[in-house]
Amino acid sequence: EPEVTQTPSHQVTQMGQEVILRCVPISNHLYFYWYRQILGQKVEFLVSFYNNEISEKSEIFDDQFSVERPDGSNFTLKIRSTKLEDSAMYFCASRPGTGRYTEAFFGQGTRLTVV
Amino acid sequence: RKEVEQDPGPFNVPEGATVAFNCTYSNSASQSFFWYRQDCRKEPKLLMSVYSSGNEDGRFTAQLNRASQYISLLIRDSKLSDSATYLCVVNIGRGSTLGRLYFGRGTQLTVWP
């Protein structure tokens, strides 16, 4: 069964360092997302991406964040200068189409710990 | 403003019990509704979509009341494997229906033998 894969599963980084979280969406999907979940809190939307550009971003997704689809398969989230409060589980998701009930498939997540 | 609100629980029930979860959403423009399941430190996985007419999938029944902006999930004959956090999720589509998913904080369920 096709799945969204994320690497690494766990990343520890020092405050102020740049991190890149990687995702390989399901191959025929067209819509891509990043969500995050701080421990004990709800899953929060960060950004959606379609046709090689950002479709929507939340207030969390400030200038420190960027996304890229550098080739036909990878979808990355970069945090330029990490802060302690960026520590969270980051989930990538993808959808094949635009139907209201089209399922979003989530990757297993990258746990980011900023120390 | 909380887009999606759920009772956080926890709900602790014996095997075989029936348990119901409730959820309210604030945006009347919400277009589609879901229940996701999340196991500890894992990704959310779609349990079922929630349609206007209500729908059932085996032991799971979901209901939607648009007038009250209320969504429910009923689990009958609970199994140990149902232990998880249940997330109420709303899609506020914006024309292109790329709309972001809004998650509730989840309701934790533990089923004991």
Tab-separated table of C-alpha atoms in Angstrom, chain B residues 21-97:
chain	number	residue	atom	x	y	z
B	21	PHE	CA	-17.656	11.204	21.516
B	22	ASN	CA	-18.877	14.684	20.722
B	23	CYS	CA	-17.384	17.572	18.859
B	24	THR	CA	-18.465	21.084	17.936
B	25	TYR	CA	-17.079	23.340	15.240
B	26	SER	CA	-17.304	27.084	15.023
B	27	ASN	CA	-17.147	27.873	11.306
B	28	SER	CA	-20.502	27.446	9.596
B	29	ALA	CA	-18.705	27.422	6.231
B	30	SER	CA	-17.092	24.092	7.084
B	31	GLN	CA	-17.517	21.702	4.205
B	32	SER	CA	-16.360	18.279	5.225
B	33	PHE	CA	-15.935	16.407	8.447
B	34	PHE	CA	-13.899	13.478	9.623
B	35	TRP	CA	-12.936	11.363	12.558
B	36	TYR	CA	-9.274	10.432	12.693
B	37	ARG	CA	-7.619	8.070	15.084
B	38	GLN	CA	-4.180	8.698	16.548
B	39	ASP	CA	-2.212	6.132	18.473
B	40	CYS	CA	0.393	7.330	20.941
B	41	ARG	CA	3.168	9.250	19.133
B	42	LYS	CA	1.918	8.111	15.725
B	43	GLU	CA	0.403	9.892	12.786
B	44	PRO	CA	-3.335	10.581	12.487
B	45	LYS	CA	-5.167	8.004	10.403
B	46	LEU	CA	-8.582	8.454	8.882
B	47	LEU	CA	-11.218	6.458	10.717
B	48	MET	CA	-14.226	7.668	8.783
B	49	SER	CA	-15.699	10.613	6.982
B	50	VAL	CA	-18.892	12.115	8.360
B	51	TYR	CA	-21.664	12.779	5.883
B	52	SER	CA	-24.762	14.894	6.314
B	53	SER	CA	-27.030	11.878	6.377
B	54	GLY	CA	-24.926	10.110	8.961
B	55	ASN	CA	-22.969	6.997	8.192
B	56	GLU	CA	-21.948	3.716	9.707
B	57	ASP	CA	-18.894	1.530	9.276
B	58	GLY	CA	-19.130	-1.673	11.243
B	59	ARG	CA	-19.097	-0.800	14.937
B	60	PHE	CA	-18.615	2.904	14.244
B	61	THR	CA	-21.400	5.390	13.586
B	62	ALA	CA	-20.864	9.046	12.802
B	63	GLN	CA	-23.479	11.771	12.844
B	64	LEU	CA	-23.428	15.382	11.682
B	65	ASN	CA	-25.813	18.126	12.733
B	66	ARG	CA	-25.064	21.182	10.615
B	67	ALA	CA	-27.649	23.349	12.343
B	68	SER	CA	-25.996	22.786	15.714
B	69	GLN	CA	-22.494	22.483	14.221
B	70	TYR	CA	-22.073	19.240	16.067
B	71	ILE	CA	-20.418	15.961	15.130
B	72	SER	CA	-20.532	12.682	17.004
B	73	LEU	CA	-18.884	9.286	16.918
B	74	LEU	CA	-20.383	6.203	18.488
B	75	ILE	CA	-18.326	3.073	19.039
B	76	ARG	CA	-20.240	-0.075	19.845
B	77	ASP	CA	-18.838	-3.280	21.331
B	78	SER	CA	-15.496	-1.660	22.209
B	79	LYS	CA	-12.336	-3.682	21.634
B	80	LEU	CA	-8.979	-3.367	23.355
B	81	SER	CA	-7.590	-2.262	19.998
B	82	ASP	CA	-9.921	0.749	19.981
B	83	SER	CA	-7.735	2.371	22.656
B	84	ALA	CA	-6.416	5.540	21.026
B	85	THR	CA	-7.061	9.247	20.756
B	86	TYR	CA	-9.967	10.170	18.489
B	87	LEU	CA	-9.597	13.404	16.587
B	88	CYS	CA	-12.498	15.418	15.260
B	89	VAL	CA	-11.365	17.101	12.036
B	90	VAL	CA	-13.031	19.745	9.903
B	91	ASN	CA	-12.148	20.946	6.415
B	92	ILE	CA	-13.001	24.556	5.708
B	93	GLY	CA	-12.644	24.460	1.950
B	94	ARG	CA	-11.907	27.713	0.229
B	95	GLY	CA	-13.196	27.477	-3.280
B	96	SER	CA	-10.407	25.311	-4.555
B	97	THR	CA	-11.117	22.940	-1.653
